[in-house]
Short mmCIF file of C-alpha atoms in Angstrom, two decimals:
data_model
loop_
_atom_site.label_atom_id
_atom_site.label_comp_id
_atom_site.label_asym_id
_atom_site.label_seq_id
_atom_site.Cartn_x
_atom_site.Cartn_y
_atom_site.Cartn_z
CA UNK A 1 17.98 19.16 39.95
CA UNK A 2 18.14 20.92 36.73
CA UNK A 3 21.13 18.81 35.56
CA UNK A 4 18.52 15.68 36.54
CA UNK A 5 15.67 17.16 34.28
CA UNK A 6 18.12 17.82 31.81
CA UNK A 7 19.05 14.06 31.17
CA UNK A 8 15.66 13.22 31.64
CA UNK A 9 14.44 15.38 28.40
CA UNK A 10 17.55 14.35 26.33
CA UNK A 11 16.86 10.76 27.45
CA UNK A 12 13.03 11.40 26.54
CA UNK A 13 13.70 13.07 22.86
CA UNK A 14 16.40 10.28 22.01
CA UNK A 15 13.72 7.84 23.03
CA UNK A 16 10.99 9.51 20.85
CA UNK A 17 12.96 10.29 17.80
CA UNK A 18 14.28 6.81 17.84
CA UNK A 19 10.86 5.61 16.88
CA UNK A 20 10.13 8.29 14.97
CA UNK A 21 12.92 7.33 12.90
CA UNK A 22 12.34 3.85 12.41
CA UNK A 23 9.24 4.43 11.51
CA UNK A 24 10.05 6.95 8.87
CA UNK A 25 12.73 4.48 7.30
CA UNK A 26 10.67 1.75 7.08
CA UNK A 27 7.70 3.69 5.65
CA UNK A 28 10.71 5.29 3.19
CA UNK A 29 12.48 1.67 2.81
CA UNK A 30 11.62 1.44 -0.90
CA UNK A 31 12.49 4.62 -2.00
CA UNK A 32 15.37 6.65 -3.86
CA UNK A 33 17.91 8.19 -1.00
CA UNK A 34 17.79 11.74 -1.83
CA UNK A 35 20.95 14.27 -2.34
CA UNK A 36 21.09 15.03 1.29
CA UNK A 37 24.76 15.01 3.56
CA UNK A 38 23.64 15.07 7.44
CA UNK A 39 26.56 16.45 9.84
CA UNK A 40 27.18 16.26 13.52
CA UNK A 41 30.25 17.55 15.03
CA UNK A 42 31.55 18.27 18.51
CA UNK A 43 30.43 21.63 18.93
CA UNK A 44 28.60 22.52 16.24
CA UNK A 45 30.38 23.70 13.12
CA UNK A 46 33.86 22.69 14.11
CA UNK A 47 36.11 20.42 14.23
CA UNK A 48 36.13 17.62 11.16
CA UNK A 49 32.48 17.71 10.51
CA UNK A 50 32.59 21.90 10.54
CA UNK A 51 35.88 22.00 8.39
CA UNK A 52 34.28 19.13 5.74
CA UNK A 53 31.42 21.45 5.71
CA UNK A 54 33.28 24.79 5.07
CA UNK A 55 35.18 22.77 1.84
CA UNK A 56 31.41 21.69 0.58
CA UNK A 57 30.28 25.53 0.67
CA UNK A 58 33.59 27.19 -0.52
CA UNK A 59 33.18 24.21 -3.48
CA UNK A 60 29.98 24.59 -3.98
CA UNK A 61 28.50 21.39 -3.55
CA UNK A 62 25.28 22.95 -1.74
CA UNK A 63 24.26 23.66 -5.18
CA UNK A 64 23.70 19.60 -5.73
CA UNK A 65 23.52 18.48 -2.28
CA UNK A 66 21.24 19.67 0.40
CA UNK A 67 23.00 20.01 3.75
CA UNK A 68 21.61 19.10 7.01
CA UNK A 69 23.08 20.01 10.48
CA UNK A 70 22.11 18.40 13.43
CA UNK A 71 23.32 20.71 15.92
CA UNK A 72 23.78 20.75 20.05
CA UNK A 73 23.07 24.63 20.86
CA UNK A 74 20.64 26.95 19.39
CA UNK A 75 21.86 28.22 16.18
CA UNK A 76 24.02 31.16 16.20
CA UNK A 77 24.28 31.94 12.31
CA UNK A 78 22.73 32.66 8.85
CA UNK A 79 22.95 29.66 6.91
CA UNK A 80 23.64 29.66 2.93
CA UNK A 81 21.81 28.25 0.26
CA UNK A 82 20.08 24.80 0.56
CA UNK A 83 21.75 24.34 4.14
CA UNK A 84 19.00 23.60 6.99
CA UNK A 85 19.32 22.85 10.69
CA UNK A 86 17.82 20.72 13.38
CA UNK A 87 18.58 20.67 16.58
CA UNK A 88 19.96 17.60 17.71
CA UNK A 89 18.05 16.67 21.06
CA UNK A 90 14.60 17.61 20.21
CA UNK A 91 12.22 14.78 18.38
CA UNK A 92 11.38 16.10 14.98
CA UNK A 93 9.34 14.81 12.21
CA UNK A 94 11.28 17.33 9.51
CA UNK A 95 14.88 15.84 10.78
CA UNK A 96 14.35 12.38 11.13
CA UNK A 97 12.25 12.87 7.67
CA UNK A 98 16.48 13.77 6.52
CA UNK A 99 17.92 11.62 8.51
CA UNK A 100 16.01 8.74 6.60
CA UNK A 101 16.27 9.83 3.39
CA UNK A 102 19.84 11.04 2.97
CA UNK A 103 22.80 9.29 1.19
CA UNK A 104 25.39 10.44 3.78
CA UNK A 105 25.75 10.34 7.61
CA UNK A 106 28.91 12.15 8.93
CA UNK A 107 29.08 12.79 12.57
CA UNK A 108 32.19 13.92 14.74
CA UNK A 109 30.96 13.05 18.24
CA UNK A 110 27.38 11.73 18.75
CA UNK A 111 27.81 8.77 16.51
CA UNK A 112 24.26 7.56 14.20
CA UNK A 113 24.78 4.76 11.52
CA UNK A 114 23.14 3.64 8.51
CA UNK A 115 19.70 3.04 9.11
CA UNK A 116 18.79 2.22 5.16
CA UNK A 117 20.44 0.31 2.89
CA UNK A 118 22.85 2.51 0.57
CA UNK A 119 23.08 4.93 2.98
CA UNK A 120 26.71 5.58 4.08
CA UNK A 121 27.58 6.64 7.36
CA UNK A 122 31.43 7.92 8.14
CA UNK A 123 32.13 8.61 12.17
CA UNK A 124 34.78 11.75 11.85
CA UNK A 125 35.64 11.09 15.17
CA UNK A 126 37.35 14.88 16.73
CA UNK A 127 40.79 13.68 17.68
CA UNK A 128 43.11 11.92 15.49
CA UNK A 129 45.16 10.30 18.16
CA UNK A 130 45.41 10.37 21.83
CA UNK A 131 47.64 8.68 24.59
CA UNK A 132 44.22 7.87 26.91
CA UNK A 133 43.35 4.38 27.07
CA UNK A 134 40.03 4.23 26.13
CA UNK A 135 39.59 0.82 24.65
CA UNK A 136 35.57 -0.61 24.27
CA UNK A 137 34.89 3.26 25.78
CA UNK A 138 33.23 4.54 22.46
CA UNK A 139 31.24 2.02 20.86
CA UNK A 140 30.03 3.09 17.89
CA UNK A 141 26.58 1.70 16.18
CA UNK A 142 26.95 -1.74 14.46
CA UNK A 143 25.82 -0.01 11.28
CA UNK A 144 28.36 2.42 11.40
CA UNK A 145 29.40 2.52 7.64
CA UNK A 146 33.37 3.74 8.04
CA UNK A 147 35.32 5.25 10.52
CA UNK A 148 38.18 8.08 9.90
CA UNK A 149 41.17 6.44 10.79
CA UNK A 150 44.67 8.14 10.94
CA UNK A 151 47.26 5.28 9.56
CA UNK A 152 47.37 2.01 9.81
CA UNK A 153 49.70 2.18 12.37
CA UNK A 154 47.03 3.39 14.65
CA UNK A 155 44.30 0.91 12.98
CA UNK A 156 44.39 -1.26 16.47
CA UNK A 157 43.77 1.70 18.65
CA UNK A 158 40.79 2.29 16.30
CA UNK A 159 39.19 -0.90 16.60
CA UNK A 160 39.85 -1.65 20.05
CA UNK A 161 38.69 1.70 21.23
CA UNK A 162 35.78 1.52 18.91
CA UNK A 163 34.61 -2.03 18.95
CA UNK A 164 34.97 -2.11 15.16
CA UNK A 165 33.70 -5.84 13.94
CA UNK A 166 35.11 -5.39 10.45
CA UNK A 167 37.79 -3.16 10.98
CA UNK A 168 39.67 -4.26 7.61
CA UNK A 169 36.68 -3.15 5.43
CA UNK A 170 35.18 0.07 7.72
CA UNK A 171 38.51 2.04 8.46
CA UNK A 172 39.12 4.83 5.95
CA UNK A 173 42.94 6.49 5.85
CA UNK A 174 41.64 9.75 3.74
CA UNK A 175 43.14 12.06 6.79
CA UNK A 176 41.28 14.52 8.67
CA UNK A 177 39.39 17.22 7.12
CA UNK A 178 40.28 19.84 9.92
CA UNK A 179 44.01 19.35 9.66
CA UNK A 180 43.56 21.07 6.57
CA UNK A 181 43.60 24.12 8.22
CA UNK A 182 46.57 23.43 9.59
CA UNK A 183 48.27 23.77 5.85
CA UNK A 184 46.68 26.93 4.96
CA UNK A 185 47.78 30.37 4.80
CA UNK A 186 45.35 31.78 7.02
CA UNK A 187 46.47 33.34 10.11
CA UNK A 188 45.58 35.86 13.24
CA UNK A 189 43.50 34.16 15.47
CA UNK A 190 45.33 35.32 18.26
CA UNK A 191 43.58 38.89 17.41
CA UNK A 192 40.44 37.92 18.45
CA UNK A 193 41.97 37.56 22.52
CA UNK A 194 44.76 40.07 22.47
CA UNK A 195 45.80 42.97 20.52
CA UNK A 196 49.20 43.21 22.13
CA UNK A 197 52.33 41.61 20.46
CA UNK A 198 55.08 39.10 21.73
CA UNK A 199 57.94 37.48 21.06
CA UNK A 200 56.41 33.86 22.03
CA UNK A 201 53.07 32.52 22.57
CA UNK A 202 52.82 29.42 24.26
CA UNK A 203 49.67 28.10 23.94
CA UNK A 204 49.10 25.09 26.67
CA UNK A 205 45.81 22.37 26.15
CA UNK A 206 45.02 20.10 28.68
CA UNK A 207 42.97 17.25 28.53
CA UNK A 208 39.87 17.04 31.34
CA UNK A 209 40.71 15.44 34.12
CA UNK A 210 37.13 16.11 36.25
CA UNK A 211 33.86 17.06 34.37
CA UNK A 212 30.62 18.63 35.14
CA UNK A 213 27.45 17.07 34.25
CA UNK A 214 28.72 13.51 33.62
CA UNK A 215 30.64 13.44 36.88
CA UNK A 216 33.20 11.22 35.31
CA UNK A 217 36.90 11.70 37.21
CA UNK A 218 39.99 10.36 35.41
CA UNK A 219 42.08 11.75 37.78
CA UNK A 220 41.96 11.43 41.30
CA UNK A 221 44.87 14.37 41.80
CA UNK A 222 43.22 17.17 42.33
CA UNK A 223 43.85 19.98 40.29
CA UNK A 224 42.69 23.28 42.69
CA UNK A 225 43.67 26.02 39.53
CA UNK A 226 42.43 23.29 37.21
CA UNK A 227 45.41 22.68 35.57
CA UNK A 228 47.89 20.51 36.08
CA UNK A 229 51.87 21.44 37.74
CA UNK A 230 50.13 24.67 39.59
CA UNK A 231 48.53 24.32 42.98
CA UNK A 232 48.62 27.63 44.22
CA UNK A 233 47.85 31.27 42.69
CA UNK A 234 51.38 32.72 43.95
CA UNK A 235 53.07 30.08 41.91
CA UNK A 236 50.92 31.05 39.09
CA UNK A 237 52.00 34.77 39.28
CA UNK A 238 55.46 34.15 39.92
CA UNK A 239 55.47 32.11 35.90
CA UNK A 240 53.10 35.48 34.56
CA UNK A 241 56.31 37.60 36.17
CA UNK A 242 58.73 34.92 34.36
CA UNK A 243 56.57 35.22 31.01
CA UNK A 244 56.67 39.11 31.70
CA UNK A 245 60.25 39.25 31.53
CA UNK A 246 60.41 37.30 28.57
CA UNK A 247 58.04 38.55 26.56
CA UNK A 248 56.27 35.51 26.08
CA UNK A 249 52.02 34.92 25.89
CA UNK A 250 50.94 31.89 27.49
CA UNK A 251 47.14 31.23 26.51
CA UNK A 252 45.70 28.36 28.60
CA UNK A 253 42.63 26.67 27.07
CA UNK A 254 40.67 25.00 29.39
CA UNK A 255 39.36 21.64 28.05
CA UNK A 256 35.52 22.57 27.34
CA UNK A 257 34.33 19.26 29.57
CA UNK A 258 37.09 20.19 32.74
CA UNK A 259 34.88 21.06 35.56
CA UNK A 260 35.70 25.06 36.73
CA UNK A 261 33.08 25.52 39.45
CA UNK A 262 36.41 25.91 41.56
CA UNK A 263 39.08 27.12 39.50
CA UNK A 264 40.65 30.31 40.29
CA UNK A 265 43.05 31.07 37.15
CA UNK A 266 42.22 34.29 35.51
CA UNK A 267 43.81 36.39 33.03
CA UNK A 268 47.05 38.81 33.77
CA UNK A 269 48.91 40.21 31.72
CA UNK A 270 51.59 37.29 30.60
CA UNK A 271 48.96 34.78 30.65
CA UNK A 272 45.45 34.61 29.17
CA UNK A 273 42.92 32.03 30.33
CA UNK A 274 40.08 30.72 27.92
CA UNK A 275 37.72 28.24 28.74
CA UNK A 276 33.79 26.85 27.36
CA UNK A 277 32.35 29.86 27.18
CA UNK A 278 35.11 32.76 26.45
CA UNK A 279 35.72 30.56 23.40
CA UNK A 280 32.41 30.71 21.96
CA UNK A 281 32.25 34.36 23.14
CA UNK A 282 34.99 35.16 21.23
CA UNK A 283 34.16 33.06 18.33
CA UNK A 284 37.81 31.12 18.64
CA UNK A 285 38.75 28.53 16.96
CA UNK A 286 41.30 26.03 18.30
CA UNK A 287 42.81 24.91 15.37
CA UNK A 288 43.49 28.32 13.64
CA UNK A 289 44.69 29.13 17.28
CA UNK A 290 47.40 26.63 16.94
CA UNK A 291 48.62 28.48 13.88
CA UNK A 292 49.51 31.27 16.28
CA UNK A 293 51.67 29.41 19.05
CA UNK A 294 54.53 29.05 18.48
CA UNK A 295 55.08 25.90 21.08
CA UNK A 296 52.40 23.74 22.63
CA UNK A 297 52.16 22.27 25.82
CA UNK A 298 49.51 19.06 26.15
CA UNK A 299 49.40 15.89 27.95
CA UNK A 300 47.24 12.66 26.88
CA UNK A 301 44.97 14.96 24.77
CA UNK A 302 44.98 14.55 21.01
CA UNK A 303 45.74 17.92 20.44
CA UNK A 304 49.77 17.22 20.66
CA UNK A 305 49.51 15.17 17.80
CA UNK A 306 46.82 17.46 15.91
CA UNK A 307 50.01 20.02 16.40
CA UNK A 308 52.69 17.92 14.85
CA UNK A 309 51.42 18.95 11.40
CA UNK A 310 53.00 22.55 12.40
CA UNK A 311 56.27 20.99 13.40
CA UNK A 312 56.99 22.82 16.29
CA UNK A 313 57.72 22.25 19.86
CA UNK A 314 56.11 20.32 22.09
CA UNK A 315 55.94 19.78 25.63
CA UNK A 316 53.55 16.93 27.54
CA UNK A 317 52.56 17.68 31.19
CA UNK A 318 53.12 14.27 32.93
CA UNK A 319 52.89 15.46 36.76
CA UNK A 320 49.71 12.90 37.28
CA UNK A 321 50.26 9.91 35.29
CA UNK A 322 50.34 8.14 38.26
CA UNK A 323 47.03 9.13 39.23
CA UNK A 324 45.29 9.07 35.69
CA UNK A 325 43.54 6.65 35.98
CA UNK A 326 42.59 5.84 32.17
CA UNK A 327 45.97 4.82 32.11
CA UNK A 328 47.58 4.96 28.51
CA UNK A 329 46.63 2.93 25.77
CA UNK A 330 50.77 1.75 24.99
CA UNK A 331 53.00 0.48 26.75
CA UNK A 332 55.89 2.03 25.09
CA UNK A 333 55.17 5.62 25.35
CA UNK A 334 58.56 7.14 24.11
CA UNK A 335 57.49 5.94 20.71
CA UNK A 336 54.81 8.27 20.51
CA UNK A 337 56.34 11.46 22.11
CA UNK A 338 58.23 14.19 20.26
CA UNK A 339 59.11 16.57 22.67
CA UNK A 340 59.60 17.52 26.18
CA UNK A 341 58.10 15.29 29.28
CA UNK A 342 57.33 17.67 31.97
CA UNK A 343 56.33 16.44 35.39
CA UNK A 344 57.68 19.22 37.93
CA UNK A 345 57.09 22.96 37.33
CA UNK A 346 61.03 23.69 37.07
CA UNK A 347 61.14 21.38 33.95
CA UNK A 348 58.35 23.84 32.53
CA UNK A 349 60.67 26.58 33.16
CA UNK A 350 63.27 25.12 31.38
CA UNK A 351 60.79 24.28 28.13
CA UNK A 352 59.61 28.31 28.24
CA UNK A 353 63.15 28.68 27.84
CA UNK A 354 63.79 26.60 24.98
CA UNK A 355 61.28 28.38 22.98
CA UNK A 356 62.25 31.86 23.19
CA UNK A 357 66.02 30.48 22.38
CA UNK A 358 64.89 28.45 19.45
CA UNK A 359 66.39 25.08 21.45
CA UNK A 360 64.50 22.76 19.52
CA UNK A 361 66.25 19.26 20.15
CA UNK A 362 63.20 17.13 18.85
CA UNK A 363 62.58 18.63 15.34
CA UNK A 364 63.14 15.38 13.56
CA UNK A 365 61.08 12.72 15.94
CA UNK A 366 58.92 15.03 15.68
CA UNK A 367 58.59 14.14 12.06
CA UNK A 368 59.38 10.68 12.60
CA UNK A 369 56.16 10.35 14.83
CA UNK A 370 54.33 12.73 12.27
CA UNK A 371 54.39 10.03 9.60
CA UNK A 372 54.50 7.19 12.15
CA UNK A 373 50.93 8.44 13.25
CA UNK A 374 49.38 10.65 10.14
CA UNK A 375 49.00 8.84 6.37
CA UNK A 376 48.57 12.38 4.94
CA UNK A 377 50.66 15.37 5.79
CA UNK A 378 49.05 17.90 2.80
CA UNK A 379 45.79 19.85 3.52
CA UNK A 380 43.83 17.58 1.18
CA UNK A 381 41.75 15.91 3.21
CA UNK A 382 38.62 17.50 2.59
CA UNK A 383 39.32 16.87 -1.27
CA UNK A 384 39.83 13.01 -0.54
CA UNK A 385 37.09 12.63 1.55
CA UNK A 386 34.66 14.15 -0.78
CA UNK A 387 36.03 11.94 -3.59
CA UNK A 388 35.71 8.92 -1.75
CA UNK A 389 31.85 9.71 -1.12
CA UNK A 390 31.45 10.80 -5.17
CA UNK A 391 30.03 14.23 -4.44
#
């Protein structure tokens, strides 16, 4: 029931700001955009949207431009000079007053277009590249302005997936503003979860296969531990034991949408188990995470290619393809892989293995699919992107 009233309000404000907005831009229609940059991203100060806005404060560029948020949870932080936030799902005069005014639109996840004429609006989208097929599944607003795209390689998946009308003139190759991070020096993420040192962390993402909330299913295998390969909590020990004896940290990030109303995985002492909220407990950040494994293990999520800027190992969980029933979005899969296929928990084994022997058979498709997939392979995204908009 709560759920229920929740969709009702969000449904409600949506509604209400809607025309709120409208009415503000045509009201506004005739006058100067203002200095303003409005940002959305997945989770509120992450992801492309979060790291784009980290490179306009470390630069400066609040001291020009004012810088909206519209954000999904209540905010958590002292913002810096001329930096203001709304929340997202509430109608307010004050934000759509920004909204209709400003000169740039970026959003990461709940998409909003150009409303005015000169206003640009740039979807960030928060994942570069994914095996799920998920063509006409995310159709962004007509007005939509440009959309982040990773090559041109991967321009089809784009527009198909996105129901782009003018995909020649709205794609932008500038890469992705977060995958800077994956080209700086910082490091120690890891910290914030463990204080104990290894000789291998594994760190293993997979995609959602049931939510909660939306009660979407893409897979109808069900996953009891809510992860995929493991069914039971024995077999689960018996890898911590294995990981024991090797030395080796396996972190398991739940996806933040996978439902865990059922899931018994916990923590021991070879394997530590973060989901939704132990992430924004602990303040961790998956891409400065990533700098800490030393392998990953994924499946159709993004995240495996997000990784291939580190060039290391990879390993893609397979066990339910079968049963997935997005299906992938190419027929020729093998194209896009660089690493390990694992479907059976023995084959999992064998890729733990690997790592702690430095067996590392797929270092150069690795790179091959790198600049198959990615444009830009330099930590200068940010810097293009904000060049391209003439801050």
């Amino acid at each position: 029931m709560e759920k229920f009233k929740h969709y009702i309000n969000v449904l409600y404000s949506y509604k209400i700001d809607d025309v709120l907005l409208k009415i503000f831009c045509f009201l506004m229609r005739n006058l100067k955009l203002k200095n303003t940059i409005i940002i959305e991203s997945h989770n509120d100060f992450d992801n492309n949207g979060g790291a784009f806005y980290d490179y306009l404060i470390d630069n400066g560029y609040n001291k020009k431009y004012k810088i909206v948020w519209l954000l999904k949870n209540k905010l958590d932080r002292e913002l810096p000079f001329n930096v203001y936030a709304y929340s997202l799902y509430r109608p307010s005069i004050l934000k759509n007053y920004q909204i209709a005014s400003a000169k740039y639109i970026l959003t990461c996840n709940n998409c909003i277009g150009s409303y005015r004429k000169g206003q640009i609006s740039i979807f960030l989208t928060h994942g570069p590249f994914g095996l799920k097929n998920l063509k006409g599944k995310c159709p962004l607003p007509k007005s939509i302005s440009y959309v982040l795209c990773t090559s041109k390689e991967t321009a089809h998946f784009s527009t198909e997936t996105y129901m782009l009308e003018n995909p020649q003139k709205q794609l932008l190759y500038l890469g992705f503003p977060i995958h800077d991070i994956l080209y700086n020096d910082k490091k120690g993420e890891i910290k914030k979860i463990t204080s104990k040192s290894f000789a291998k962390v594994i760190l293993w993402m997979p995609t959602f296969r049931k939510t909660t909330g939306y009660n979407r299913v893409d897979s109808v295998k069900e996953l009891p531990l809510g992860i995929p390969l493991f069914s039971a909590m024995d077999e689960i020990r018996e890898l911590n034991n294995y990981l024991r004896d090797l030395n080796v940290l396996m972190i398991i990030k739940i996806h933040p949408m996978q439902d865990i109303s059922k899931m018994s995985l916990h923590d021991m002492s070879n394997i530590i188990v973060l989901d939704g909220i132990t992430v924004k407990k602990l303040n961790v950040d998956n891409y400065y995470l990533m700098k800490d494994a030393d392998a990953l293990i994924s499946d159709y999520s993004s995240v495996s290619y997000d990784f291939l800027h580190l060039d290391r190992q990879i390993a893609y969980t397979f066990d339910d393809l079968k049963e997935y029933k997005l299906g992938l979005k190419v027929e020729n899969p093998d194209k896009y892989l660089a690493g390990d296929i694992i479907e059976r928990k023995e084959q999992l084994y064998q890729f733990i293995n690997n790592v702690i022997n430095n067996k590392d058979i797929y270092r150069e498709k690795r790179q091959e699919v790198l600049k198959m997939i990615f444009s830009y392979q330099d930590g200068e995204s940010c810097r293009r992107l904000a060049e391209f908009l003439n801050l």
